[in-house]
Each structure stands twice: as structure tokens, then as C-alpha cells.
CSV table of C-alpha atoms in Angstrom, one decimal:
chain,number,residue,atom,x,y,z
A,1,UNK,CA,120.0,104.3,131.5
A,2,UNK,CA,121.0,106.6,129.1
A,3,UNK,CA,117.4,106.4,126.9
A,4,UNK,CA,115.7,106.8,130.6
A,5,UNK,CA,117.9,110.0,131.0
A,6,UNK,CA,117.3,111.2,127.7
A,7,UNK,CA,113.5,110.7,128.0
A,8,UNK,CA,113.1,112.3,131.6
A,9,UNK,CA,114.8,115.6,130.1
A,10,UNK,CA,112.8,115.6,127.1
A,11,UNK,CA,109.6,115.1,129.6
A,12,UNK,CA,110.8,117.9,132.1
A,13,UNK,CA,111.2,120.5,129.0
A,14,UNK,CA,107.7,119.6,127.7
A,15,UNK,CA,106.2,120.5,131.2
A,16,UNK,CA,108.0,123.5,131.6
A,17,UNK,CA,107.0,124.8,128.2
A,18,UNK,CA,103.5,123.5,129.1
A,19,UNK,CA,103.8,125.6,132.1
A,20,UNK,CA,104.5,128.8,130.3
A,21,UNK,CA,101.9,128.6,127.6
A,22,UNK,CA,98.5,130.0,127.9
A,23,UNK,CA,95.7,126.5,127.8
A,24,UNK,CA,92.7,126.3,126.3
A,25,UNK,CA,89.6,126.9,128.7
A,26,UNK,CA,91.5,129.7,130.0
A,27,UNK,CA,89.0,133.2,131.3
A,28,UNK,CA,91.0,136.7,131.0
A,29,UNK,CA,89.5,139.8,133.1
A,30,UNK,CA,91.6,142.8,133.4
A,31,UNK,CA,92.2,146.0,131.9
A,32,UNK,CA,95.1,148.6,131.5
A,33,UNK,CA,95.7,152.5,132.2
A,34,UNK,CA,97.0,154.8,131.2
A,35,UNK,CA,97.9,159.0,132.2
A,36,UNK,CA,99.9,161.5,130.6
A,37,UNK,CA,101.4,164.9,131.0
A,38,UNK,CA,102.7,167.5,128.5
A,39,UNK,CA,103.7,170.6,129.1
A,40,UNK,CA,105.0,173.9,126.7
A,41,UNK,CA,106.0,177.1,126.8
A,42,UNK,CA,105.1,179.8,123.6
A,43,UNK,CA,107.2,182.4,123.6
A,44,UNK,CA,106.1,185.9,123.8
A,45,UNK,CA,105.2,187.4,120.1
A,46,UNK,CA,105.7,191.2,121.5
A,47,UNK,CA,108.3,192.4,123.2
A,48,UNK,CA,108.1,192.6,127.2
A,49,UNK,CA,105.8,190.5,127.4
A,50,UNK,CA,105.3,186.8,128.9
A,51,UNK,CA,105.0,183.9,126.8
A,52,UNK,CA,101.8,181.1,127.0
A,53,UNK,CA,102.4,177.8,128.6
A,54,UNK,CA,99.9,175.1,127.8
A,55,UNK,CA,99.6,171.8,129.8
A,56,UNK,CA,98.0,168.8,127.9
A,57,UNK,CA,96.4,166.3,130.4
A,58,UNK,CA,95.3,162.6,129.1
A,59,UNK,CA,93.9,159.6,131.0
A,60,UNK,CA,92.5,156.3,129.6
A,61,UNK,CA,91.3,152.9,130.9
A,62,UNK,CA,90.7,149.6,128.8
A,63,UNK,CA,88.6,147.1,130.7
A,64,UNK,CA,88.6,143.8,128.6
A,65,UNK,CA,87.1,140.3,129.6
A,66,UNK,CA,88.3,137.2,127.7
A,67,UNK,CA,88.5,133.3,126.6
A,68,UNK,CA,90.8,131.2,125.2
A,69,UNK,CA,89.6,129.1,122.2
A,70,UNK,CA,93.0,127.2,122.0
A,71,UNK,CA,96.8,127.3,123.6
A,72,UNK,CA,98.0,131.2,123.7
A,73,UNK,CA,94.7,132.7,121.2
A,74,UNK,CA,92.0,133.9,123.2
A,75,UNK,CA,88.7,135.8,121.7
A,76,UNK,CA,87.1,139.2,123.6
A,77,UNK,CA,85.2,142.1,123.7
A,78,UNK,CA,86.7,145.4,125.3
A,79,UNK,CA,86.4,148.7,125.7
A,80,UNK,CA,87.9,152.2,126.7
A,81,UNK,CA,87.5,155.5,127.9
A,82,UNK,CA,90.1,158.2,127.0
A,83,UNK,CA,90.1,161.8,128.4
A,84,UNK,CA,92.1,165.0,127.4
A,85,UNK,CA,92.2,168.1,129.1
A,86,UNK,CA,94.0,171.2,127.2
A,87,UNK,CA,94.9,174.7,129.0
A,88,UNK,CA,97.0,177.2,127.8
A,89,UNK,CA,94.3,180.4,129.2
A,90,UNK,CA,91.1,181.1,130.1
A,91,UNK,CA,90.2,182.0,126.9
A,92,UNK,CA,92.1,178.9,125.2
A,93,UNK,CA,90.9,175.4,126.5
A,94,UNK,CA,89.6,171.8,125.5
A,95,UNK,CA,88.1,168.8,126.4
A,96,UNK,CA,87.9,166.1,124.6
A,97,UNK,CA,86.4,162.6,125.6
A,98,UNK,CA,85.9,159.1,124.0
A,99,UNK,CA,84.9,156.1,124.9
A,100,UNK,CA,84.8,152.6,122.3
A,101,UNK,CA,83.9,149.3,122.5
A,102,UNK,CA,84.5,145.9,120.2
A,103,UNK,CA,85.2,142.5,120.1
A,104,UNK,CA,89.7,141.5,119.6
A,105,UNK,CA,91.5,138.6,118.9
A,106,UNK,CA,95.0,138.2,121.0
A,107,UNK,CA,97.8,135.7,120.3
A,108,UNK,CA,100.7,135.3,123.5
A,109,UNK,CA,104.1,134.4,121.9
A,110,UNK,CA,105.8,133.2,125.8
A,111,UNK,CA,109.4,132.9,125.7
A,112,UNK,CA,110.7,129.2,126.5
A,113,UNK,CA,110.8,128.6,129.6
A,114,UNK,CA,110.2,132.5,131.2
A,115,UNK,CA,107.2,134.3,132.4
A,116,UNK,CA,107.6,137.0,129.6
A,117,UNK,CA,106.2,137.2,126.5
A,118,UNK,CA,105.0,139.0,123.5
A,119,UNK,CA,101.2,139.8,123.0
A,120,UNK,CA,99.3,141.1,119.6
A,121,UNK,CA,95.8,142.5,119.9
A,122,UNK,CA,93.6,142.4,117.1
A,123,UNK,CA,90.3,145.2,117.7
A,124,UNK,CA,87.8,146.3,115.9
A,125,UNK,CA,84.5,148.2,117.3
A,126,UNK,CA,82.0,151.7,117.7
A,127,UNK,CA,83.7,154.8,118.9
A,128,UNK,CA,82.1,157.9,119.6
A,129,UNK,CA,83.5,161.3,121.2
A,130,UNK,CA,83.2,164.4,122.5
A,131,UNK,CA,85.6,167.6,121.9
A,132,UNK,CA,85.1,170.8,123.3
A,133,UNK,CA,87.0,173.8,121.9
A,134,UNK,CA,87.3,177.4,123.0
A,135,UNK,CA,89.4,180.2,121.7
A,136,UNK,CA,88.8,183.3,122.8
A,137,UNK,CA,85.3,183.7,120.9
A,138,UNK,CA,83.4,181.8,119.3
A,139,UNK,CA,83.6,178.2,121.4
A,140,UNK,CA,83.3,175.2,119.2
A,141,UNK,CA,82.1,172.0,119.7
A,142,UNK,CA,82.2,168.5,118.2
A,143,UNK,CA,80.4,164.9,118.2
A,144,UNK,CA,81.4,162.2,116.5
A,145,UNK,CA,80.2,158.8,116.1
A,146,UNK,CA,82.2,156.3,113.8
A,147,UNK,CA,84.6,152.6,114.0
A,148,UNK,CA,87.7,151.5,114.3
A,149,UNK,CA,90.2,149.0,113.3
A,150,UNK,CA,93.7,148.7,115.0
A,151,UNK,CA,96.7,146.1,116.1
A,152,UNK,CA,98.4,146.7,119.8
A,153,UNK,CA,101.6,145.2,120.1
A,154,UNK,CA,102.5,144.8,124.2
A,155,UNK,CA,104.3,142.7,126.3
A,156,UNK,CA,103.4,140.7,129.4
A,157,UNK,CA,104.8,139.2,132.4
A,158,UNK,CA,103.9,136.7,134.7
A,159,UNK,CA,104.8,136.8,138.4
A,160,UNK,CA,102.5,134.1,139.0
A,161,UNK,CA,100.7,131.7,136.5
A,162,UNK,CA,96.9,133.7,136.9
A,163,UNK,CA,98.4,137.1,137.1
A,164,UNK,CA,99.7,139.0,134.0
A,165,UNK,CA,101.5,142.5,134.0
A,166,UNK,CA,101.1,144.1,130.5
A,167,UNK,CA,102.7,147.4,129.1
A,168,UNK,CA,102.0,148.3,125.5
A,169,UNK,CA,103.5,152.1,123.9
A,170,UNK,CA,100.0,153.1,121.5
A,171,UNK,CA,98.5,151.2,118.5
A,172,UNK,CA,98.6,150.9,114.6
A,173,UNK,CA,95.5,151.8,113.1
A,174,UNK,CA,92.4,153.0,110.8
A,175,UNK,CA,89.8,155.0,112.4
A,176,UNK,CA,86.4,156.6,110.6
A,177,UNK,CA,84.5,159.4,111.6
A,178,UNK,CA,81.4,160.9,111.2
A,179,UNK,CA,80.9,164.6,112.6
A,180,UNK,CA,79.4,167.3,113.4
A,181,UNK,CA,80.6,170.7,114.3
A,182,UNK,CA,78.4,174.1,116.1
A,183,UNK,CA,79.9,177.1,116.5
A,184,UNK,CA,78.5,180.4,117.5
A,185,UNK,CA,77.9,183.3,115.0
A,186,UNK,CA,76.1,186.4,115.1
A,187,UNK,CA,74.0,185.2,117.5
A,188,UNK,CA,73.5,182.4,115.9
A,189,UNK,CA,74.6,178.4,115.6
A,190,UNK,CA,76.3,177.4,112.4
A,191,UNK,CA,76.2,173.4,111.9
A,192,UNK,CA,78.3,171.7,109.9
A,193,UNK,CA,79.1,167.9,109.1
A,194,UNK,CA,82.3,166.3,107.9
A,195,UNK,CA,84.2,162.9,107.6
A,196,UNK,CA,87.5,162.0,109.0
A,197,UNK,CA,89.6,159.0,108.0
A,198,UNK,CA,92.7,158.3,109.7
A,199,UNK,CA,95.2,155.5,109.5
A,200,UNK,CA,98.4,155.1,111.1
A,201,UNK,CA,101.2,154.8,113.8
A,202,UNK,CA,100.6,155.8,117.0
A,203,UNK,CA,103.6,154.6,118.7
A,204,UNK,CA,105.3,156.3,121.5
A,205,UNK,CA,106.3,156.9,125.6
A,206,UNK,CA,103.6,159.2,125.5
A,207,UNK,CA,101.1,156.6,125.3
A,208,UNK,CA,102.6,154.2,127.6
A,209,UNK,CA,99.9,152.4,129.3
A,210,UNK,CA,100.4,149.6,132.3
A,211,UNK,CA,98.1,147.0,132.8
A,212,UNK,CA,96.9,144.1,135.1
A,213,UNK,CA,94.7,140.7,134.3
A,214,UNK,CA,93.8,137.5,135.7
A,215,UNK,CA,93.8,134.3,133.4
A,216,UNK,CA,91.2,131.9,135.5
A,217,UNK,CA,91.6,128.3,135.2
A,218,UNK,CA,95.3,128.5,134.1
């Protein structure tokens, strides 16, 4: 009786950690977004006189479609679409918008017997953007076209076994540019071109993003 007991408890564990992982087979559709607001105040550089205040608005959405090769690693393409808005003036304001799109890697690390887990996205792909600048005079404006490489740590929940709630806090990673800048002169258009590499940790509240997916055939 005892071995029966022993070998019923061992059976009900597998199942429930079967239950929370992630099989093979498994389609992911979903996507995450994401909106932000800043606001600051300058204060005045003459006397009797009001300070600037500047409001920074950002919005970005990730679609991403999905399949799982084996337990908890699935293989993807995705893509996003960021948007900042900057105005301090009239005279000072900017736009800026990108949009990128590559294949990723994601492992799930689930948590026992919960519903929450860890998840580690692995992406790589084309960006190209958009910034538009203007101070006072002259405006200047920016395209660039280049790739990217970056890991986004997040972590998931599942109410239900084909519906995941994700919320990740910004990215680690290496970015390369290509660009090129016009700005008005005399009259005239000066053009100018210029690379940017950039790698790091972009890791904060401010880039809190919240998103939904649906894992079919789980």
C-alpha cells in the first residue's frame, strides 16, 4: 500500500509539473504595449521670468507570433513600433519614430507547480527610424537604417493554460546605426552621414511594458 501511495504522489507531481510547462507543438500570438509620460520643469535663467516645462510622450507595441520546438523554447519573428513625442515650445519640439523587425529565441523557466514564471527573449533584426528635431531655427532631421541585437528578461502569468500575461521593464542590448542628418543653412540643405553604436542597459519603470498572448494547442 505504501509503494501504491508512494507511486500515486510521485504520478500526481509529474502531471502537475506537466501542466505548468510549456509542450512542444505549442503556437504563440500576442504582443505587448507599452506608454509613457515625463514631465520637467527648467527653471527660468533671467530673473522674472517663467521657467520651460517639457513633456516627453512614448508609446510602443511588439506584435510577435511563435512555435515551440521543444518543452518551454519556442522560435519567432516579431516586431515593433515605438513613438516619442517631445514639447517644451513651439519653437523646441521632436518626433521621433521606429519601427524593427527579427526573428527571437525565448526559454519559459515556470515555477513548480504555479502559473508564474520567468521568460528570456533572445532578438536580433532590421531597425530603421525617423527623428525630427526643431530648435528654434534651423529644424533638423534624421533617418537611419541599421540592426540590432538584445536579451528582454520578463515575466509571465497564467490565468488560464492558453492565456499568458507578460510584463518586462526595457532590454539589454547592442544596436548599429547608419545615418543621415539635413539641416537648413543659408538657404540651403547641409547633409551629413554618421554611425552610431550603442550597447547597454536599458532597464527601468519607465519602460514598463504589459503584454497579452495566446499559446494554441497547450
Amino acid at each position: 500500500m505504501k509503494v501504491l501511495g508512494w507511486a500515486a504522489l510521485l504520478m500526481g507531481v509529474t502531471a502537475i509539473n506537466a501542466q505548468a510547462q510549456i509542450p512542444a507543438g505549442t503556437v504563440l500570438v500576442g504582443g505587448s504595449v507599452g506608454y509613457s509620460r515625463t514631465s520637467a520643469e527648467a527653471e527660468p535663467v533671467t530673473p522674472n521670468t517663467a521657467g520651460t516645462e517639457s513633456t516627453t510622450r512614448s508609446v510602443s507595441f511588439r506584435p510577435q507570433v511563435g512555435y515551440f520546438i521543444s518543452d518551454n523554447l519556442a522560435l519567432g519573428i516579431s516586431g515593433a513600433l515605438n513613438a516619442d513625442k517631445y514639447e517644451a515650445t513651439e519653437q523646441d519640439t521632436r518626433r521621433y519614430l521606429e519601427y524593427s523587425v527579427g526573428p527571437f529565441v525565448r526559454y519559459y523557466k515556470m515555477f513548480g507547480e504555479s502559473q508564474f514564471g520567468l521568460v528570456g527573449t533572445l532578438g536580433a533584426g532590421y531597425r530603421e527610424n525617423w527623428d525630427k528635431y526643431k530648435w528654434y531655427d534651423p529644424r533638423f532631421n534624421y533617418h537611419g537604417r541599421g540592426g540590432y541585437a538584445e536579451f528582454t528578461p520578463s515575466v509571465v502569468y497564467f490565468p488560464v493554460s492558453k492565456v499568458g500575461i507578460e510584463a518586462s521593464f526595457g532590454n539589454i542590448g547592442y544596436s548599429y546605426f547608419r545615418n543621415k542628418q539635413e539641416r537648413p543653412s543659408n538657404s540651403q540643405v547641409e547633409r551629413q552621414q554618421y554611425s552610431n553604436k550603442t550597447f547597454g542597459a536599458n532597464l527601468s519603470l519607465r519602460n514598463f511594458a504589459l503584454g497579452a498572448s495566446l499559446y494554441l494547442g497547450r
